[in-house]
mmCIF file of C-alpha atoms in Angstrom:
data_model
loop_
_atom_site.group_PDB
_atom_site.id
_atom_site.type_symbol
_atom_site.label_atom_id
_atom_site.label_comp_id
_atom_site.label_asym_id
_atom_site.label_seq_id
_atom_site.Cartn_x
_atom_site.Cartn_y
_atom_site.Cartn_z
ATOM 1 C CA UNK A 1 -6.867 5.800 -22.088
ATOM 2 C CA UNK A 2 -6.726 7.891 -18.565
ATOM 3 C CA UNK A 3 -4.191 10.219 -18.021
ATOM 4 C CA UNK A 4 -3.028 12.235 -15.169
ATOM 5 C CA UNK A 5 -0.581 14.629 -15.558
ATOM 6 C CA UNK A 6 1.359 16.628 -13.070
ATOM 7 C CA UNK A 7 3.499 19.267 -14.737
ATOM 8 C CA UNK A 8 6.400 20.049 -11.967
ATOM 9 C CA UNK A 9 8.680 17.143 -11.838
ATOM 10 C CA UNK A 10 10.520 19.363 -9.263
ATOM 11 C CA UNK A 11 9.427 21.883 -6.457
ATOM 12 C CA UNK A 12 10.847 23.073 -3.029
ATOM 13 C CA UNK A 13 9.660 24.880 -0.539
ATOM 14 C CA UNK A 14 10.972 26.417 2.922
ATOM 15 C CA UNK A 15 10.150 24.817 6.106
ATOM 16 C CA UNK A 16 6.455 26.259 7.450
ATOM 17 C CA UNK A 17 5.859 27.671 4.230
ATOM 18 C CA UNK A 18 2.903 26.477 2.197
ATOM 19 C CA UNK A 19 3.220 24.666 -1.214
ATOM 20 C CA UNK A 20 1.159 24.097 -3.893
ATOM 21 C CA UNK A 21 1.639 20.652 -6.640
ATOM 22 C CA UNK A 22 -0.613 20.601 -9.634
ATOM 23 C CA UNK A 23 -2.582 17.890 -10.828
ATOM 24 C CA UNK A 24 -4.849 17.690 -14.177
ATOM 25 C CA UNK A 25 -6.474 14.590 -15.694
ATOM 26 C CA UNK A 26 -9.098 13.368 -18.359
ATOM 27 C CA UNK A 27 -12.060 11.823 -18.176
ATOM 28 C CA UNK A 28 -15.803 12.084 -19.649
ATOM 29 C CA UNK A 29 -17.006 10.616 -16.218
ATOM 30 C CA UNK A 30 -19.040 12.905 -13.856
ATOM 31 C CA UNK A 31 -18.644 10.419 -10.576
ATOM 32 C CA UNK A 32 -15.050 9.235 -9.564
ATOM 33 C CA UNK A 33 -12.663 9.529 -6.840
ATOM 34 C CA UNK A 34 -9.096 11.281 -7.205
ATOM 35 C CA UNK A 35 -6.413 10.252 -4.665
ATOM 36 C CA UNK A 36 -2.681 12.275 -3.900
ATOM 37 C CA UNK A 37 -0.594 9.283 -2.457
ATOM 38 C CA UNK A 38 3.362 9.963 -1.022
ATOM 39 C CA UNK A 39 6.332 8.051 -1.241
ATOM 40 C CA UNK A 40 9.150 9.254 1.365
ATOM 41 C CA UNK A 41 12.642 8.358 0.416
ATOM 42 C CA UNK A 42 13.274 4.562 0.848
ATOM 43 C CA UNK A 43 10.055 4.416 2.266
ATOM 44 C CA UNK A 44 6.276 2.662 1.122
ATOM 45 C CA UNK A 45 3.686 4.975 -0.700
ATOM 46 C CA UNK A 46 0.604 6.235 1.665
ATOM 47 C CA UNK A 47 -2.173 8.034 1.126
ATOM 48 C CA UNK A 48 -2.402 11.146 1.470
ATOM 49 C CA UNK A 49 -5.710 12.558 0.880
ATOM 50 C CA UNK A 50 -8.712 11.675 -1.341
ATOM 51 C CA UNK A 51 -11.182 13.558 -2.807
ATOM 52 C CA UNK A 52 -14.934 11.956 -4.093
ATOM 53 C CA UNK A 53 -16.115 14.113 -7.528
ATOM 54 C CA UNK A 54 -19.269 14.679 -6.890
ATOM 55 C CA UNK A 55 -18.732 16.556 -3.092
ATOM 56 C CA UNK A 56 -18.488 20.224 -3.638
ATOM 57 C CA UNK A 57 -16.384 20.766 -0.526
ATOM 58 C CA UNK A 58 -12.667 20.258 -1.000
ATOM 59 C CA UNK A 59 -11.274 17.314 1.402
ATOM 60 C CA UNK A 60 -8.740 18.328 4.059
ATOM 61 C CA UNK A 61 -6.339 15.738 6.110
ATOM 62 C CA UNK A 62 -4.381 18.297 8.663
ATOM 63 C CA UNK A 63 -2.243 19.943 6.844
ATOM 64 C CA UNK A 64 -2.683 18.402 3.312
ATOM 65 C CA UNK A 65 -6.087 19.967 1.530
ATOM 66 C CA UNK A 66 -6.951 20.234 -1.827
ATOM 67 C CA UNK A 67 -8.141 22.451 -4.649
ATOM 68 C CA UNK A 68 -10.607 20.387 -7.027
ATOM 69 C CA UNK A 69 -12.084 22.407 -9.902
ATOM 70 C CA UNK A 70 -14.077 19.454 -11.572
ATOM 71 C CA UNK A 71 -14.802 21.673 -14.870
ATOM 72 C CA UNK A 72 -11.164 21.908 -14.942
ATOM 73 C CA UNK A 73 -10.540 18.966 -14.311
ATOM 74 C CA UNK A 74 -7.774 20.085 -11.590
ATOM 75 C CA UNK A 75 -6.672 18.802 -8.534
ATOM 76 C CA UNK A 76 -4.132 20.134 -6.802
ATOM 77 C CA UNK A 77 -2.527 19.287 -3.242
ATOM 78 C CA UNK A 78 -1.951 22.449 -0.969
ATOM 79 C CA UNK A 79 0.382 21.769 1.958
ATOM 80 C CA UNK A 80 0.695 23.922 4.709
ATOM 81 C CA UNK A 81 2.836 24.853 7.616
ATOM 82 C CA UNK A 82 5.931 22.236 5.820
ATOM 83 C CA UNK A 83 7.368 20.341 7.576
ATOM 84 C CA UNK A 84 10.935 18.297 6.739
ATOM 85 C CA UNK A 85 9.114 14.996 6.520
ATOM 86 C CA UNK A 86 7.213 16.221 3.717
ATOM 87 C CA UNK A 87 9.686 15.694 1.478
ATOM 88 C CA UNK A 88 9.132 12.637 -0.424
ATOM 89 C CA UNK A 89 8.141 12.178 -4.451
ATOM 90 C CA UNK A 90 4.433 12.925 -4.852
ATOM 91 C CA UNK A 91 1.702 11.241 -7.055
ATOM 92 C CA UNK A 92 -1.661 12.246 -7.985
ATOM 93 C CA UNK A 93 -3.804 9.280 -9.039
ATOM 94 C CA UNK A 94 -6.965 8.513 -11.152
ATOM 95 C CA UNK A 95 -8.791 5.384 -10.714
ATOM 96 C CA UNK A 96 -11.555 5.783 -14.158
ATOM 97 C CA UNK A 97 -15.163 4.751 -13.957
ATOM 98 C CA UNK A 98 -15.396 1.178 -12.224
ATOM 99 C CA UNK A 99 -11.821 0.328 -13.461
ATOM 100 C CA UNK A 100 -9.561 -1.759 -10.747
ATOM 101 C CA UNK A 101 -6.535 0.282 -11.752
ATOM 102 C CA UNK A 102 -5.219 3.626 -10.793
ATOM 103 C CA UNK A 103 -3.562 5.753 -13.417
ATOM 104 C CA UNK A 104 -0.730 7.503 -12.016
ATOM 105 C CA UNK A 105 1.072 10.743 -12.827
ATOM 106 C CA UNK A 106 4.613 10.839 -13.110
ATOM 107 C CA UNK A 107 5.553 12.469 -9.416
ATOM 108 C CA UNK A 108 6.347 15.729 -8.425
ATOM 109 C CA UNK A 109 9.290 15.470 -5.976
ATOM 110 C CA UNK A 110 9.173 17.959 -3.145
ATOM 111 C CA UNK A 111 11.851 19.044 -1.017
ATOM 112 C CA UNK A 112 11.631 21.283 1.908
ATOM 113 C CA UNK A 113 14.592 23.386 2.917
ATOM 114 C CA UNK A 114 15.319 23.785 6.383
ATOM 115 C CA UNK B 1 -3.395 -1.681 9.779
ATOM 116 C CA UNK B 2 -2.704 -2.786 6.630
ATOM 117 C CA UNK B 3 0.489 -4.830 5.866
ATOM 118 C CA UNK B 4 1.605 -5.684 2.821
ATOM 119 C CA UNK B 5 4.916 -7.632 2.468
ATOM 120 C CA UNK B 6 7.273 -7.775 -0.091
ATOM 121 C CA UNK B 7 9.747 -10.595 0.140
ATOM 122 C CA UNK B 8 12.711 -8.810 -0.860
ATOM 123 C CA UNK B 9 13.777 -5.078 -0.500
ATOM 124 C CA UNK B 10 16.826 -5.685 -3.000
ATOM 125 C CA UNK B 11 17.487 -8.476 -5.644
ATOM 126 C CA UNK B 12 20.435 -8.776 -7.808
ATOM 127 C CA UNK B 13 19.644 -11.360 -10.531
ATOM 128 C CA UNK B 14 21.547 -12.481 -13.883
ATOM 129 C CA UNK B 15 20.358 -11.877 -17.191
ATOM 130 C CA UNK B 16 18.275 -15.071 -18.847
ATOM 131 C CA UNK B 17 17.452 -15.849 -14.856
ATOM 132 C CA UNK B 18 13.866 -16.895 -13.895
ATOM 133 C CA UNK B 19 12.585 -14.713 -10.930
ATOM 134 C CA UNK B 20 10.240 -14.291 -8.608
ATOM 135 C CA UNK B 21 8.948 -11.653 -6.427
ATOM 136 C CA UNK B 22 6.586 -12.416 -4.017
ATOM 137 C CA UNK B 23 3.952 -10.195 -2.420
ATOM 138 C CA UNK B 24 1.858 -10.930 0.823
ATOM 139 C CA UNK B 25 -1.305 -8.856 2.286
ATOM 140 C CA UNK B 26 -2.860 -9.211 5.877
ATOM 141 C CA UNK B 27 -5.786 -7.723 5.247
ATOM 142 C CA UNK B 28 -8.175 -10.337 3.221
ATOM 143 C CA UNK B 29 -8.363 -7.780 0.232
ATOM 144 C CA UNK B 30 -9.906 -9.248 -2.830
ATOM 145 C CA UNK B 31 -7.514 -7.091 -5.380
ATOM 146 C CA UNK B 32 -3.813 -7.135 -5.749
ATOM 147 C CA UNK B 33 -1.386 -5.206 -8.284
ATOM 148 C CA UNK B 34 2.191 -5.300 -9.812
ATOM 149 C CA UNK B 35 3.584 -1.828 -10.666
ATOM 150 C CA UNK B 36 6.959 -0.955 -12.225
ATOM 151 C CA UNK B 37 8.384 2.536 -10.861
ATOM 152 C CA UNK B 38 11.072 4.060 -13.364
ATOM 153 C CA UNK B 39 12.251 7.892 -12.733
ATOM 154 C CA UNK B 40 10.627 10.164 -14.999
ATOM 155 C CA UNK B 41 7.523 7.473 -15.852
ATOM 156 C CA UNK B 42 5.754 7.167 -12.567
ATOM 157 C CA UNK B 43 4.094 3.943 -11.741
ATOM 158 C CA UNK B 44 3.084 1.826 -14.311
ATOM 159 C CA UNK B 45 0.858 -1.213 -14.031
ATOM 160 C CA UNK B 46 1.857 -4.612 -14.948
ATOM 161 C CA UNK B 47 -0.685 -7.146 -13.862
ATOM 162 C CA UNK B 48 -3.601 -7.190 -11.378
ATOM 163 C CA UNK B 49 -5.758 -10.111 -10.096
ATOM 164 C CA UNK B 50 -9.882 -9.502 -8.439
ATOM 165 C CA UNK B 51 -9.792 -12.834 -7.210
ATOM 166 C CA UNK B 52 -7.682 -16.449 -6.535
ATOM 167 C CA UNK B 53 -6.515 -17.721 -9.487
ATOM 168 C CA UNK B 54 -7.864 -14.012 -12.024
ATOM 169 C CA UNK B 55 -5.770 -11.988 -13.309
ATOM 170 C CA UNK B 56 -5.657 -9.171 -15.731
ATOM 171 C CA UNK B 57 -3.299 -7.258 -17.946
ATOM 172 C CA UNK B 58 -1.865 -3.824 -17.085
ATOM 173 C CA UNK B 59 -0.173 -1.700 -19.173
ATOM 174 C CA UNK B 60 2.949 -3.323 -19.497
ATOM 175 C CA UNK B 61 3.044 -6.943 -19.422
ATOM 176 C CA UNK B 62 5.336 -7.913 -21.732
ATOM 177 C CA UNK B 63 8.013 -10.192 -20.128
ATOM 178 C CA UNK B 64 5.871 -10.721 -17.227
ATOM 179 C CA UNK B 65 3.667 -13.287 -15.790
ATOM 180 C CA UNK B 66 1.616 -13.504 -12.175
ATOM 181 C CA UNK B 67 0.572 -16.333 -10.201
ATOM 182 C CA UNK B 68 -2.325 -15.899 -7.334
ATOM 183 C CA UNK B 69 -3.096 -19.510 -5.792
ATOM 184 C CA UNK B 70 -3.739 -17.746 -2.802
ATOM 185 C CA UNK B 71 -6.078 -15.027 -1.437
ATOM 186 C CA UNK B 72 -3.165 -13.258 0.324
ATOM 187 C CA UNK B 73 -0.772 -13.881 -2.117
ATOM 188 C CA UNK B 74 0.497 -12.676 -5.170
ATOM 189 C CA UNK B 75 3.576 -13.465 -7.570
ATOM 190 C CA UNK B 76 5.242 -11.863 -10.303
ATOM 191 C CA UNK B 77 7.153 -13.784 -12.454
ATOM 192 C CA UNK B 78 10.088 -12.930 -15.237
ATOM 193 C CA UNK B 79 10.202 -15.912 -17.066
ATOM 194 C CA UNK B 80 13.975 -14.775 -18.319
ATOM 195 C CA UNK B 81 14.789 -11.869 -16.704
ATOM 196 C CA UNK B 82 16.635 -8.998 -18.946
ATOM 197 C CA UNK B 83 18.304 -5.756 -18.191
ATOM 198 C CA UNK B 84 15.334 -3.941 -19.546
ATOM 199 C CA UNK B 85 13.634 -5.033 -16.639
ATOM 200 C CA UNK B 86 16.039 -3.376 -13.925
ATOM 201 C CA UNK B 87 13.188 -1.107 -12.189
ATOM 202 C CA UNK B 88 11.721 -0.560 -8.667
ATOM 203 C CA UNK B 89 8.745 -3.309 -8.319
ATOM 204 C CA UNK B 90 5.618 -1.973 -6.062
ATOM 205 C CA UNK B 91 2.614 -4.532 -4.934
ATOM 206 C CA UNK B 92 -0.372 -2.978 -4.186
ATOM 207 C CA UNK B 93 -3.865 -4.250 -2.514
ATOM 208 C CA UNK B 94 -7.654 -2.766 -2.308
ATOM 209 C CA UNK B 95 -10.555 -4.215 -1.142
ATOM 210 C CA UNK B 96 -12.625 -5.650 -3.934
ATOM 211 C CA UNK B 97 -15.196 -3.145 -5.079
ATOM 212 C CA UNK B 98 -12.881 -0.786 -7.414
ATOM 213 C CA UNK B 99 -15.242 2.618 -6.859
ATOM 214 C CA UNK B 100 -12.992 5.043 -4.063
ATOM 215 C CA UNK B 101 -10.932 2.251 -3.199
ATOM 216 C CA UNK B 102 -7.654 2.952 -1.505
ATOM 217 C CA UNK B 103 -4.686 0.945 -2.387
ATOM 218 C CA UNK B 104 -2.513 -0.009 -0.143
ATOM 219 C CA UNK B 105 1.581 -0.348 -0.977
ATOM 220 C CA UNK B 106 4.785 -2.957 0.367
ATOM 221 C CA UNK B 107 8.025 -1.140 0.526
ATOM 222 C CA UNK B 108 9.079 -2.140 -2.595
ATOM 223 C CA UNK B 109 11.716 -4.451 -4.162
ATOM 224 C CA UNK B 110 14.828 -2.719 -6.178
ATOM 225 C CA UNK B 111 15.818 -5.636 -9.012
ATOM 226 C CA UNK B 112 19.199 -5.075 -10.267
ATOM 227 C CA UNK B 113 19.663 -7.508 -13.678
ATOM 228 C CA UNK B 114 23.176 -7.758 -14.538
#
């Protein structure tokens, strides 16, 4: 079975201050796509930013980039310049070879202090 | 965009009651998911369907049933609803090839059984 595990239930950060939430999973596969979606309070889940294994480069989306060591097996989500609408409960999400379903991590919820 | 439409943002339901929650997407996508959100668990899936009238198990089924008659249209079912089964309901839809797919979220529907 996949898992994805992110290991902060909780974090904060100050308004225009950069934060970083951790993400590690397993799998044997060497192509796959890894996704970071939010969900704002009350509000419907969106992606946030997705990242394709086998592309060196790290994808970016504004202020949202990651940090995807593939040996590791690590994929973090680096926000920058926080903002108050940031806050919102965020999952990182593995999809497995072929599979239909994504394999979720239990949510890190962020808050940003003003 | 993409819309998908959950039929009910809150449902209050009695214990031993047969309900359903209904699910609608704009976007002609051939795959469409159940997931049940519970603090502290993340998102876990229930039942998916690839195509009009296929379905497949998730990781939690039990209790549960789907209908998809429809292209755009997806159903979960409690046959006899139970308190176990209080939880934040998410549908989901992707297009149909599974590889880097994004899914695509309704708001939700909170079901409260008393």
């Amino acid at each position: 079975a996949q898992t994805v595990t992110q290991s902060q239930p909780e974090m904060s950060v100050q308004e225009a201050e950069t934060v970083t939430l951790s993400c590690t999973y397993d799998t044997s596969e060497s192509d796959y796509y890894l996704f970071w979606y939010k969900q704002p309070p009350s509000r419907q889940m969106i992606l946030v930013i997705r990242q394709e294994a086998y592309k060196q480069q790290n994808a970016t989306e504004n202020r949202f980039s990651v940090n995807f060591q593939k040996a590791a097996k690590s994929f973090s989500l680096k926000i920058s310049d926080s903002q108050l609408g940031d806050a919102a409960m965020y999952f990182c999400a593995y999809p497995g070879a072929g599979s239909y379903q994504l394999t979720f991590g239990k949510g890190t919820k962020l808050s940003v202090i003003p | 965009d993409v819309k998908v439409t959950q039929s009910s943002r809150y449902l209050v339901k009695r214990t031993g009651e047969k309900v359903f929650l209904e699910c609608v997407q704009d976007m002609d996508h051939e795959n469409m998911f159940w997931y049940r959100q519970d603090p502290g668990l993340g998102l876990r899936l229930i039942y998916f369907s690839y195509d009009v009238k296929m379905k497949e198990k998730g990781d939690i089924p039990e209790g549960y049933s789907v209908s998809r008659e429809k292209k755009e249209r997806f159903s979960l079912i409690l046959e006899s609803a139970s308190t176990n089964q209080t939880s934040m309901y998410l549908c989901a839809s992707s297009l149909g090839d599974p590889v880097g797919n994004i899914q695509y979220f309704g708001a939700g529907t909170r079901l409260s059984v008393l």
